[in-house]
Amino acid sequence: MTPDRIGRPASRRAAGPHTSMFLRMLARAAVHRRGRAAAALLAMTVAAAAATAMLNLYVDVQAKLRGEFRKYGANVVVIAKDGGELPSDTLPRVKSLLGSRDIAVPFGYAVAGTAEGHPVVVAGTDLEQVRKLDTWWSVTGWPKASHDALVGDRALAVLGSVGQPFDLSFQGRTIRLNPVGTLQTGAAEDSRVYISLSDFSGWSHVAYSTIEISVSGSAADVSATVQRLAHAIPVADVRPVRQIVEGEVRVLGKMRVTLLIAAVLIILTAALCVLSTLTGWVADRRRDFAIMKALGASGRTIQGFFAAEAAALGAVGAVIGFGLGIGVAIWIGRVNFHAPVSPRFTVLPFILAGGVAIALVAAVLPISLLRRVQPANILRGE
């Protein structure tokens, strides 16, 4: 047998007893100091549960709020400079720079005249995409066939006939439209007549001049998209819709600050509780540590053992608290938001790392007390 083969089993046998002894000492410390161990574990569990609930709510509610903000329409607008038209390849270029969940809808505008000579704004667009982009619109019926029109509430008064086909003229060209639905938004859309982009361009010979875009993601993602579009399409002005973007940032910012302050207060409370428990733990076990030193254990070994005890408490408390926190988050979602909250297991690594970190930080002062343990004095009863 070679020296390597002889050395490997010996090293494994040497490592095995040390590991086993270490685990037995951890178990003995927890059993014989049940009261203090339970107090520290409870503090860590409560902190982990609160942090889990808040993080889970923040991540889930943030996703839901962003989805709700997307229902309010575009958060980025691409407009032709100087009131002109956008090149025909602008829409494909815009779509190539967007994500799979983003929506881009072209709009062309013309001021037409009714049979009585009243002006009315006609918008040509992709009505199927508008239906996805502006889900907040109140619409009685969406156009489906050629020459179907969606008429705004205020435009009905200009057209005169309700529910009947009507003619519109632009630069000597006339189109007959069939109103299949009415639109109410409380904004400028109520004064317009919406038709398909193919009908619009074939009748008016006017290309689209605006592209409304719904960009998914955070405000930083929206800003990055605006910069990419502005660089790729210099012939157009690319602007974020301030009301949508700033409203989203304001709401999410306030929620983030509130949850952060609450989490910090809970974590500080838990850390103080664990610090008090571990300090008392050291005082109760001075004789044990003195015996360990008298038997030859180094200061680093004892400090490492104590730090491992604290880390184990933090890890166990974090895992238990994570399970409880998920339940609390689901309950809060149902009671306060009347909406299901999905468990976010991506939060677990952060909770686990945070629990261990809090326990280790709280163990710093007790570990410094271990250095002052004098075996001779303690074993003599001094």
mmCIF file of C-alpha atoms in Angstrom:
data_model
loop_
_atom_site.group_PDB
_atom_site.id
_atom_site.type_symbol
_atom_site.label_atom_id
_atom_site.label_comp_id
_atom_site.label_asym_id
_atom_site.label_seq_id
_atom_site.Cartn_x
_atom_site.Cartn_y
_atom_site.Cartn_z
ATOM 1 C CA MET A 1 0.000 0.000 0.000
ATOM 2 C CA THR A 2 1.370 3.428 -1.002
ATOM 3 C CA PRO A 3 1.925 6.203 1.498
ATOM 4 C CA ASP A 4 -0.918 8.220 -0.162
ATOM 5 C CA ARG A 5 -3.416 5.399 0.379
ATOM 6 C CA ILE A 6 -2.291 5.013 3.976
ATOM 7 C CA GLY A 7 -2.517 8.771 4.634
ATOM 8 C CA ARG A 8 -5.980 9.329 3.155
ATOM 9 C CA PRO A 9 -7.984 6.963 5.435
ATOM 10 C CA ALA A 10 -6.019 8.212 8.421
ATOM 11 C CA SER A 11 -6.875 11.817 7.631
ATOM 12 C CA ARG A 12 -10.547 10.886 7.147
ATOM 13 C CA ARG A 13 -10.575 9.040 10.472
ATOM 14 C CA ALA A 14 -8.996 12.074 12.133
ATOM 15 C CA ALA A 15 -11.535 14.464 10.610
ATOM 16 C CA GLY A 16 -14.527 12.270 11.466
ATOM 17 C CA PRO A 17 -14.209 12.305 15.278
ATOM 18 C CA HIS A 18 -13.537 16.050 15.306
ATOM 19 C CA THR A 19 -16.699 16.733 13.282
ATOM 20 C CA SER A 20 -18.761 14.342 15.387
ATOM 21 C CA MET A 21 -17.488 15.879 18.628
ATOM 22 C CA PHE A 22 -18.193 19.362 17.327
ATOM 23 C CA LEU A 23 -21.812 18.454 16.490
ATOM 24 C CA ARG A 24 -22.310 16.749 19.845
ATOM 25 C CA MET A 25 -21.045 19.844 21.652
ATOM 26 C CA LEU A 26 -23.448 22.019 19.674
ATOM 27 C CA ALA A 27 -26.355 19.718 20.532
ATOM 28 C CA ARG A 28 -25.339 19.595 24.213
ATOM 29 C CA ALA A 29 -25.119 23.377 24.416
ATOM 30 C CA ALA A 30 -28.626 23.709 22.946
ATOM 31 C CA VAL A 31 -30.106 21.023 25.249
ATOM 32 C CA HIS A 32 -28.555 22.181 28.499
ATOM 33 C CA ARG A 33 -29.209 25.858 27.800
ATOM 34 C CA ARG A 34 -32.691 25.402 26.388
ATOM 35 C CA GLY A 35 -34.058 28.648 27.796
ATOM 36 C CA ARG A 36 -31.403 30.921 26.350
ATOM 37 C CA ALA A 37 -31.206 28.941 23.095
ATOM 38 C CA ALA A 38 -34.982 29.187 22.700
ATOM 39 C CA ALA A 39 -34.911 32.946 23.360
ATOM 40 C CA ALA A 40 -32.214 33.534 20.729
ATOM 41 C CA LEU A 41 -33.928 31.188 18.271
ATOM 42 C CA LEU A 42 -37.255 32.946 18.803
ATOM 43 C CA ALA A 43 -35.677 36.359 18.182
ATOM 44 C CA MET A 44 -34.043 35.151 14.965
ATOM 45 C CA THR A 45 -37.262 33.453 13.834
ATOM 46 C CA VAL A 46 -39.341 36.588 14.388
ATOM 47 C CA ALA A 47 -36.796 38.765 12.563
ATOM 48 C CA ALA A 48 -36.540 36.312 9.662
ATOM 49 C CA ALA A 49 -40.327 35.958 9.440
ATOM 50 C CA ALA A 50 -40.837 39.737 9.387
ATOM 51 C CA ALA A 51 -38.057 40.279 6.837
ATOM 52 C CA THR A 52 -39.385 37.440 4.654
ATOM 53 C CA ALA A 53 -42.934 38.784 4.745
ATOM 54 C CA MET A 54 -41.808 42.304 3.850
ATOM 55 C CA LEU A 55 -39.408 41.240 1.097
ATOM 56 C CA ASN A 56 -41.953 38.827 -0.357
ATOM 57 C CA LEU A 57 -44.632 41.512 -0.304
ATOM 58 C CA TYR A 58 -42.269 44.077 -1.800
ATOM 59 C CA VAL A 59 -41.180 41.834 -4.680
ATOM 60 C CA ASP A 60 -44.696 40.570 -5.397
ATOM 61 C CA VAL A 61 -46.502 43.883 -4.960
ATOM 62 C CA GLN A 62 -43.820 45.636 -7.028
ATOM 63 C CA ALA A 63 -44.471 43.220 -9.908
ATOM 64 C CA LYS A 64 -48.236 43.703 -9.556
ATOM 65 C CA LEU A 65 -47.936 47.506 -9.409
ATOM 66 C CA ARG A 66 -45.788 47.578 -12.520
ATOM 67 C CA GLY A 67 -48.391 45.468 -14.265
ATOM 68 C CA GLU A 68 -51.108 47.904 -13.142
ATOM 69 C CA PHE A 69 -49.082 50.905 -14.352
ATOM 70 C CA ARG A 70 -48.698 49.224 -17.753
ATOM 71 C CA LYS A 71 -52.500 49.199 -18.019
ATOM 72 C CA TYR A 72 -52.429 52.998 -18.094
ATOM 73 C CA GLY A 73 -50.886 52.943 -21.540
ATOM 74 C CA ALA A 74 -47.580 54.027 -22.999
ATOM 75 C CA ASN A 75 -44.659 55.174 -20.875
ATOM 76 C CA VAL A 76 -42.476 56.112 -23.878
ATOM 77 C CA VAL A 77 -43.434 58.094 -26.997
ATOM 78 C CA VAL A 78 -41.551 58.408 -30.287
ATOM 79 C CA ILE A 79 -42.591 61.532 -32.234
ATOM 80 C CA ALA A 80 -41.469 62.801 -35.621
ATOM 81 C CA LYS A 81 -39.511 66.038 -35.413
ATOM 82 C CA ASP A 82 -40.992 69.315 -36.709
ATOM 83 C CA GLY A 83 -44.476 67.826 -37.042
ATOM 84 C CA GLY A 84 -43.463 65.604 -39.959
ATOM 85 C CA GLU A 85 -43.804 61.881 -40.583
ATOM 86 C CA LEU A 86 -41.650 59.013 -39.391
ATOM 87 C CA PRO A 87 -39.761 56.951 -41.980
ATOM 88 C CA SER A 88 -41.552 53.740 -42.936
ATOM 89 C CA ASP A 89 -38.840 51.576 -41.332
ATOM 90 C CA THR A 90 -39.120 53.294 -37.923
ATOM 91 C CA LEU A 91 -41.610 50.837 -36.407
ATOM 92 C CA PRO A 92 -39.556 47.704 -37.296
ATOM 93 C CA ARG A 93 -36.430 49.379 -35.898
ATOM 94 C CA VAL A 94 -38.237 50.296 -32.679
ATOM 95 C CA LYS A 95 -39.538 46.747 -32.230
ATOM 96 C CA SER A 96 -36.066 45.317 -32.770
ATOM 97 C CA LEU A 97 -34.814 47.340 -29.791
ATOM 98 C CA LEU A 98 -37.625 46.324 -27.426
ATOM 99 C CA GLY A 99 -38.127 43.295 -25.243
ATOM 100 C CA SER A 100 -40.565 40.485 -25.935
ATOM 101 C CA ARG A 101 -43.117 41.871 -23.447
ATOM 102 C CA ASP A 102 -42.942 45.457 -24.724
ATOM 103 C CA ILE A 103 -45.656 46.880 -26.995
ATOM 104 C CA ALA A 104 -45.174 49.474 -29.755
ATOM 105 C CA VAL A 105 -48.184 50.981 -31.562
ATOM 106 C CA PRO A 106 -48.002 53.455 -34.498
ATOM 107 C CA PHE A 107 -50.415 56.400 -34.803
ATOM 108 C CA GLY A 108 -51.099 58.653 -37.766
ATOM 109 C CA TYR A 109 -53.274 61.767 -37.465
ATOM 110 C CA ALA A 110 -55.284 63.893 -39.895
ATOM 111 C CA VAL A 111 -57.900 66.632 -39.449
ATOM 112 C CA ALA A 112 -60.816 65.629 -41.682
ATOM 113 C CA GLY A 113 -64.113 67.310 -42.406
ATOM 114 C CA THR A 114 -67.593 65.924 -41.922
ATOM 115 C CA ALA A 115 -70.365 66.187 -44.504
ATOM 116 C CA GLU A 116 -71.504 69.356 -42.706
ATOM 117 C CA GLY A 117 -67.987 70.806 -42.798
ATOM 118 C CA HIS A 118 -67.105 70.292 -39.124
ATOM 119 C CA PRO A 119 -63.476 69.359 -38.393
ATOM 120 C CA VAL A 120 -62.690 66.121 -36.571
ATOM 121 C CA VAL A 121 -59.389 64.394 -35.785
ATOM 122 C CA VAL A 122 -58.989 60.969 -37.356
ATOM 123 C CA ALA A 123 -56.332 58.595 -36.000
ATOM 124 C CA GLY A 124 -55.065 55.575 -37.886
ATOM 125 C CA THR A 125 -53.500 52.829 -35.814
ATOM 126 C CA ASP A 126 -53.140 49.113 -35.178
ATOM 127 C CA LEU A 127 -56.360 48.617 -33.220
ATOM 128 C CA GLU A 128 -55.452 45.118 -32.027
ATOM 129 C CA GLN A 129 -52.271 46.449 -30.433
ATOM 130 C CA VAL A 130 -54.096 49.479 -29.025
ATOM 131 C CA ARG A 131 -56.444 47.067 -27.281
ATOM 132 C CA LYS A 132 -53.423 45.550 -25.525
ATOM 133 C CA LEU A 133 -51.703 48.870 -24.877
ATOM 134 C CA ASP A 134 -54.620 50.912 -23.538
ATOM 135 C CA THR A 135 -56.592 48.416 -21.491
ATOM 136 C CA TRP A 136 -57.943 51.294 -19.385
ATOM 137 C CA TRP A 137 -60.001 52.671 -22.293
ATOM 138 C CA SER A 138 -63.775 52.327 -21.887
ATOM 139 C CA VAL A 139 -64.898 50.899 -25.232
ATOM 140 C CA THR A 140 -68.332 49.554 -26.216
ATOM 141 C CA GLY A 141 -67.065 47.692 -29.284
ATOM 142 C CA TRP A 142 -63.780 47.312 -31.129
ATOM 143 C CA PRO A 143 -63.486 47.618 -34.930
ATOM 144 C CA LYS A 144 -62.851 44.304 -36.681
ATOM 145 C CA ALA A 145 -63.493 44.833 -40.384
ATOM 146 C CA SER A 146 -62.275 47.322 -42.963
ATOM 147 C CA HIS A 147 -63.869 50.780 -42.694
ATOM 148 C CA ASP A 148 -65.026 50.104 -39.121
ATOM 149 C CA ALA A 149 -64.508 53.039 -36.771
ATOM 150 C CA LEU A 150 -64.177 53.615 -33.024
ATOM 151 C CA VAL A 151 -65.716 57.005 -32.224
ATOM 152 C CA GLY A 152 -64.923 59.107 -29.174
ATOM 153 C CA ASP A 153 -67.799 60.425 -27.055
ATOM 154 C CA ARG A 154 -67.187 64.077 -27.925
ATOM 155 C CA ALA A 155 -66.660 63.267 -31.611
ATOM 156 C CA LEU A 156 -70.215 61.877 -31.762
ATOM 157 C CA ALA A 157 -71.586 65.387 -31.270
ATOM 158 C CA VAL A 158 -69.548 66.611 -34.257
ATOM 159 C CA LEU A 159 -70.595 63.723 -36.511
ATOM 160 C CA GLY A 160 -74.272 64.276 -35.798
ATOM 161 C CA SER A 161 -75.499 60.749 -36.637
ATOM 162 C CA VAL A 162 -75.337 58.109 -33.938
ATOM 163 C CA GLY A 163 -74.900 54.510 -35.060
ATOM 164 C CA GLN A 164 -75.150 55.377 -38.750
ATOM 165 C CA PRO A 165 -72.363 55.274 -41.385
ATOM 166 C CA PHE A 166 -70.781 58.654 -42.017
ATOM 167 C CA ASP A 167 -68.428 60.258 -44.541
ATOM 168 C CA LEU A 168 -65.185 62.066 -43.819
ATOM 169 C CA SER A 169 -63.147 64.088 -46.322
ATOM 170 C CA PHE A 170 -59.436 64.918 -46.374
ATOM 171 C CA GLN A 171 -57.702 66.785 -49.214
ATOM 172 C CA GLY A 172 -60.496 65.932 -51.640
ATOM 173 C CA ARG A 173 -60.628 62.216 -50.751
ATOM 174 C CA THR A 174 -63.672 60.778 -48.991
ATOM 175 C CA ILE A 175 -64.054 57.668 -46.889
ATOM 176 C CA ARG A 176 -67.274 56.118 -45.554
ATOM 177 C CA LEU A 177 -66.939 54.681 -42.074
ATOM 178 C CA ASN A 178 -69.143 52.389 -40.024
ATOM 179 C CA PRO A 179 -69.144 53.225 -36.263
ATOM 180 C CA VAL A 180 -69.034 49.943 -34.339
ATOM 181 C CA GLY A 181 -68.156 51.281 -30.902
ATOM 182 C CA THR A 182 -67.730 54.369 -28.772
ATOM 183 C CA LEU A 183 -64.717 55.402 -26.707
ATOM 184 C CA GLN A 184 -64.597 57.226 -23.383
ATOM 185 C CA THR A 185 -61.334 58.123 -21.609
ATOM 186 C CA GLY A 186 -61.945 61.623 -20.253
ATOM 187 C CA ALA A 187 -58.974 62.861 -22.311
ATOM 188 C CA ALA A 188 -58.173 63.937 -25.883
ATOM 189 C CA GLU A 189 -59.060 60.488 -27.255
ATOM 190 C CA ASP A 190 -62.769 61.305 -26.774
ATOM 191 C CA SER A 191 -62.567 63.863 -29.612
ATOM 192 C CA ARG A 192 -61.094 61.460 -32.171
ATOM 193 C CA VAL A 193 -62.224 58.837 -34.620
ATOM 194 C CA TYR A 194 -60.014 55.739 -34.687
ATOM 195 C CA ILE A 195 -59.682 53.546 -37.760
ATOM 196 C CA SER A 196 -57.195 50.906 -38.904
ATOM 197 C CA LEU A 197 -53.824 52.143 -40.121
ATOM 198 C CA SER A 198 -54.329 50.525 -43.536
ATOM 199 C CA ASP A 199 -57.651 52.352 -44.054
ATOM 200 C CA PHE A 200 -56.102 55.583 -42.787
ATOM 201 C CA SER A 201 -53.001 55.532 -44.998
ATOM 202 C CA GLY A 202 -54.962 54.375 -48.082
ATOM 203 C CA TRP A 203 -57.441 57.216 -47.651
ATOM 204 C CA SER A 204 -55.302 60.119 -46.374
ATOM 205 C CA HIS A 205 -51.908 59.150 -47.852
ATOM 206 C CA VAL A 206 -50.435 60.240 -44.501
ATOM 207 C CA ALA A 207 -47.872 58.037 -42.748
ATOM 208 C CA TYR A 208 -47.746 57.497 -39.021
ATOM 209 C CA SER A 209 -46.002 60.259 -37.045
ATOM 210 C CA THR A 210 -46.112 58.832 -33.512
ATOM 211 C CA ILE A 211 -45.260 55.518 -31.888
ATOM 212 C CA GLU A 212 -46.542 54.869 -28.382
ATOM 213 C CA ILE A 213 -44.569 52.263 -26.439
ATOM 214 C CA SER A 214 -45.211 50.355 -23.251
ATOM 215 C CA VAL A 215 -41.847 49.308 -21.788
ATOM 216 C CA SER A 216 -41.950 46.702 -19.044
ATOM 217 C CA GLY A 217 -39.539 46.824 -16.125
ATOM 218 C CA SER A 218 -38.349 49.464 -13.704
ATOM 219 C CA ALA A 219 -37.878 53.185 -14.260
ATOM 220 C CA ALA A 220 -34.200 52.483 -14.950
ATOM 221 C CA ASP A 221 -35.230 50.045 -17.712
ATOM 222 C CA VAL A 222 -37.492 52.700 -19.215
ATOM 223 C CA SER A 223 -34.669 55.264 -19.183
ATOM 224 C CA ALA A 224 -32.267 52.786 -20.798
ATOM 225 C CA THR A 225 -34.824 52.049 -23.529
ATOM 226 C CA VAL A 226 -35.325 55.770 -24.175
ATOM 227 C CA GLN A 227 -31.569 56.232 -24.603
ATOM 228 C CA ARG A 228 -31.294 53.268 -26.985
ATOM 229 C CA LEU A 229 -34.180 54.501 -29.122
ATOM 230 C CA ALA A 230 -32.908 58.096 -29.201
ATOM 231 C CA HIS A 231 -29.495 56.900 -30.356
ATOM 232 C CA ALA A 232 -30.888 54.520 -32.983
ATOM 233 C CA ILE A 233 -33.553 56.911 -34.391
ATOM 234 C CA PRO A 234 -32.044 60.413 -34.531
ATOM 235 C CA VAL A 235 -34.843 61.693 -36.823
ATOM 236 C CA ALA A 236 -37.356 61.395 -33.968
ATOM 237 C CA ASP A 237 -37.859 62.770 -30.485
ATOM 238 C CA VAL A 238 -38.000 59.984 -27.904
ATOM 239 C CA ARG A 239 -39.605 60.998 -24.628
ATOM 240 C CA PRO A 240 -40.783 59.178 -21.510
ATOM 241 C CA VAL A 241 -44.354 59.820 -20.406
ATOM 242 C CA ARG A 242 -43.534 61.627 -17.173
ATOM 243 C CA GLN A 243 -46.873 61.079 -15.441
ATOM 244 C CA ILE A 244 -46.602 57.293 -15.782
ATOM 245 C CA VAL A 245 -42.881 56.934 -15.043
ATOM 246 C CA GLU A 246 -42.762 59.421 -12.169
ATOM 247 C CA GLY A 247 -45.945 58.043 -10.627
ATOM 248 C CA GLU A 248 -44.496 54.534 -10.675
ATOM 249 C CA VAL A 249 -41.199 55.694 -9.181
ATOM 250 C CA ARG A 250 -42.984 57.673 -6.453
ATOM 251 C CA VAL A 251 -45.241 54.810 -5.366
ATOM 252 C CA LEU A 252 -42.532 52.143 -5.434
ATOM 253 C CA GLY A 253 -40.037 54.478 -3.747
ATOM 254 C CA LYS A 254 -42.357 55.171 -0.818
ATOM 255 C CA MET A 255 -43.114 51.491 -0.411
ATOM 256 C CA ARG A 256 -39.415 50.604 -0.531
ATOM 257 C CA VAL A 257 -38.485 53.187 2.123
ATOM 258 C CA THR A 258 -41.322 52.109 4.441
ATOM 259 C CA LEU A 259 -40.405 48.429 4.238
ATOM 260 C CA LEU A 260 -36.701 49.197 4.620
ATOM 261 C CA ILE A 261 -37.219 51.231 7.801
ATOM 262 C CA ALA A 262 -39.459 48.551 9.275
ATOM 263 C CA ALA A 263 -36.949 45.821 8.396
ATOM 264 C CA VAL A 264 -34.048 47.751 9.953
ATOM 265 C CA LEU A 265 -35.956 48.305 13.204
ATOM 266 C CA ILE A 266 -36.923 44.627 13.431
ATOM 267 C CA ILE A 267 -33.386 43.458 12.649
ATOM 268 C CA LEU A 268 -31.871 45.799 15.257
ATOM 269 C CA THR A 269 -34.331 44.545 17.860
ATOM 270 C CA ALA A 270 -33.512 40.941 17.005
ATOM 271 C CA ALA A 271 -29.766 41.645 17.094
ATOM 272 C CA LEU A 272 -30.026 43.218 20.555
ATOM 273 C CA CYS A 273 -32.041 40.252 21.813
ATOM 274 C CA VAL A 274 -29.518 37.773 20.406
ATOM 275 C CA LEU A 275 -26.641 39.845 21.838
ATOM 276 C CA SER A 276 -28.206 39.768 25.292
ATOM 277 C CA THR A 277 -28.840 36.031 25.047
ATOM 278 C CA LEU A 278 -25.335 35.177 23.843
ATOM 279 C CA THR A 279 -23.737 37.380 26.500
ATOM 280 C CA GLY A 280 -25.676 35.559 29.187
ATOM 281 C CA TRP A 281 -24.759 32.299 27.507
ATOM 282 C CA VAL A 282 -21.061 33.095 27.912
ATOM 283 C CA ALA A 283 -21.553 34.003 31.579
ATOM 284 C CA ASP A 284 -23.395 30.731 32.249
ATOM 285 C CA ARG A 285 -20.756 28.614 30.510
ATOM 286 C CA ARG A 286 -17.546 30.195 31.747
ATOM 287 C CA ARG A 287 -16.657 26.983 33.581
ATOM 288 C CA ASP A 288 -17.180 24.894 30.434
ATOM 289 C CA PHE A 289 -14.916 27.169 28.428
ATOM 290 C CA ALA A 290 -12.345 27.202 31.228
ATOM 291 C CA ILE A 291 -12.224 23.390 31.186
ATOM 292 C CA MET A 292 -11.820 23.429 27.394
ATOM 293 C CA LYS A 293 -8.883 25.825 27.724
ATOM 294 C CA ALA A 294 -7.373 23.762 30.549
ATOM 295 C CA LEU A 295 -7.552 20.659 28.345
ATOM 296 C CA GLY A 296 -5.559 22.409 25.646
ATOM 297 C CA ALA A 297 -8.161 24.083 23.434
ATOM 298 C CA SER A 298 -6.828 27.275 21.904
ATOM 299 C CA GLY A 299 -8.618 30.605 22.144
ATOM 300 C CA ARG A 300 -9.366 30.524 18.429
ATOM 301 C CA THR A 301 -10.939 27.073 18.718
ATOM 302 C CA ILE A 302 -13.262 28.198 21.519
ATOM 303 C CA GLN A 303 -14.160 31.403 19.715
ATOM 304 C CA GLY A 304 -14.791 29.474 16.509
ATOM 305 C CA PHE A 305 -17.006 27.026 18.383
ATOM 306 C CA PHE A 306 -19.019 29.858 19.913
ATOM 307 C CA ALA A 307 -19.332 31.613 16.536
ATOM 308 C CA ALA A 308 -20.523 28.313 15.010
ATOM 309 C CA GLU A 309 -23.184 28.037 17.730
ATOM 310 C CA ALA A 310 -24.380 31.565 16.936
ATOM 311 C CA ALA A 311 -24.349 30.909 13.178
ATOM 312 C CA ALA A 312 -26.309 27.679 13.656
ATOM 313 C CA LEU A 313 -28.929 29.556 15.676
ATOM 314 C CA GLY A 314 -29.118 32.218 12.966
ATOM 315 C CA ALA A 315 -29.470 29.647 10.164
ATOM 316 C CA VAL A 316 -32.142 27.576 11.929
ATOM 317 C CA GLY A 317 -34.076 30.704 12.907
ATOM 318 C CA ALA A 318 -33.846 32.015 9.332
ATOM 319 C CA VAL A 319 -35.225 28.798 7.815
ATOM 320 C CA ILE A 320 -38.106 28.581 10.309
ATOM 321 C CA GLY A 321 -38.786 32.305 9.968
ATOM 322 C CA PHE A 322 -38.801 32.050 6.179
ATOM 323 C CA GLY A 323 -41.598 29.484 6.273
ATOM 324 C CA LEU A 324 -43.602 31.585 8.734
ATOM 325 C CA GLY A 325 -42.921 34.778 6.763
ATOM 326 C CA ILE A 326 -44.282 33.265 3.544
ATOM 327 C CA GLY A 327 -47.490 32.403 5.375
ATOM 328 C CA VAL A 328 -47.736 35.918 6.831
ATOM 329 C CA ALA A 329 -47.181 37.496 3.394
ATOM 330 C CA ILE A 330 -49.936 35.367 1.838
ATOM 331 C CA TRP A 331 -52.288 36.288 4.680
ATOM 332 C CA ILE A 332 -51.528 40.027 4.371
ATOM 333 C CA GLY A 333 -52.072 39.842 0.606
ATOM 334 C CA ARG A 334 -55.518 38.325 1.050
ATOM 335 C CA VAL A 335 -56.643 40.571 3.909
ATOM 336 C CA ASN A 336 -55.204 43.958 2.863
ATOM 337 C CA PHE A 337 -54.733 43.739 -0.915
ATOM 338 C CA HIS A 338 -57.477 41.190 -1.698
ATOM 339 C CA ALA A 339 -55.061 39.564 -4.113
ATOM 340 C CA PRO A 340 -52.970 36.383 -3.996
ATOM 341 C CA VAL A 341 -49.295 36.825 -3.108
ATOM 342 C CA SER A 342 -46.970 34.323 -4.729
ATOM 343 C CA PRO A 343 -44.191 32.832 -2.547
ATOM 344 C CA ARG A 344 -40.832 34.190 -3.687
ATOM 345 C CA PHE A 345 -38.281 31.486 -2.914
ATOM 346 C CA THR A 346 -35.546 33.673 -4.386
ATOM 347 C CA VAL A 347 -35.729 35.569 -1.084
ATOM 348 C CA LEU A 348 -34.546 32.533 0.938
ATOM 349 C CA PRO A 349 -30.779 32.916 0.256
ATOM 350 C CA PHE A 350 -30.910 36.548 1.410
ATOM 351 C CA ILE A 351 -32.866 35.654 4.552
ATOM 352 C CA LEU A 352 -30.487 32.790 5.357
ATOM 353 C CA ALA A 353 -27.386 34.924 4.823
ATOM 354 C CA GLY A 354 -28.929 37.776 6.810
ATOM 355 C CA GLY A 355 -29.824 35.490 9.733
ATOM 356 C CA VAL A 356 -26.288 34.110 9.942
ATOM 357 C CA ALA A 357 -24.804 37.606 9.601
ATOM 358 C CA ILE A 358 -26.980 39.036 12.402
ATOM 359 C CA ALA A 359 -26.061 36.166 14.717
ATOM 360 C CA LEU A 360 -22.349 36.549 14.004
ATOM 361 C CA VAL A 361 -22.430 40.310 14.523
ATOM 362 C CA ALA A 362 -24.308 39.815 17.795
ATOM 363 C CA ALA A 363 -21.634 37.292 18.838
ATOM 364 C CA VAL A 364 -18.748 39.748 18.497
ATOM 365 C CA LEU A 365 -19.071 41.165 22.045
ATOM 366 C CA PRO A 366 -19.583 37.765 23.736
ATOM 367 C CA ILE A 367 -16.558 36.392 21.853
ATOM 368 C CA SER A 368 -14.465 39.248 23.214
ATOM 369 C CA LEU A 369 -15.573 38.180 26.720
ATOM 370 C CA LEU A 370 -14.323 34.661 26.009
ATOM 371 C CA ARG A 371 -10.793 35.998 25.644
ATOM 372 C CA ARG A 372 -10.864 37.109 29.276
ATOM 373 C CA VAL A 373 -11.692 33.648 30.586
ATOM 374 C CA GLN A 374 -8.834 32.530 32.908
ATOM 375 C CA PRO A 375 -9.079 28.763 33.509
ATOM 376 C CA ALA A 376 -7.087 28.768 36.770
ATOM 377 C CA ASN A 377 -9.197 31.448 38.444
ATOM 378 C CA ILE A 378 -12.533 29.991 37.330
ATOM 379 C CA LEU A 379 -11.660 26.406 38.228
ATOM 380 C CA ARG A 380 -10.584 27.582 41.704
ATOM 381 C CA GLY A 381 -14.039 29.106 42.037
ATOM 382 C CA GLU A 382 -12.935 32.737 41.840
#
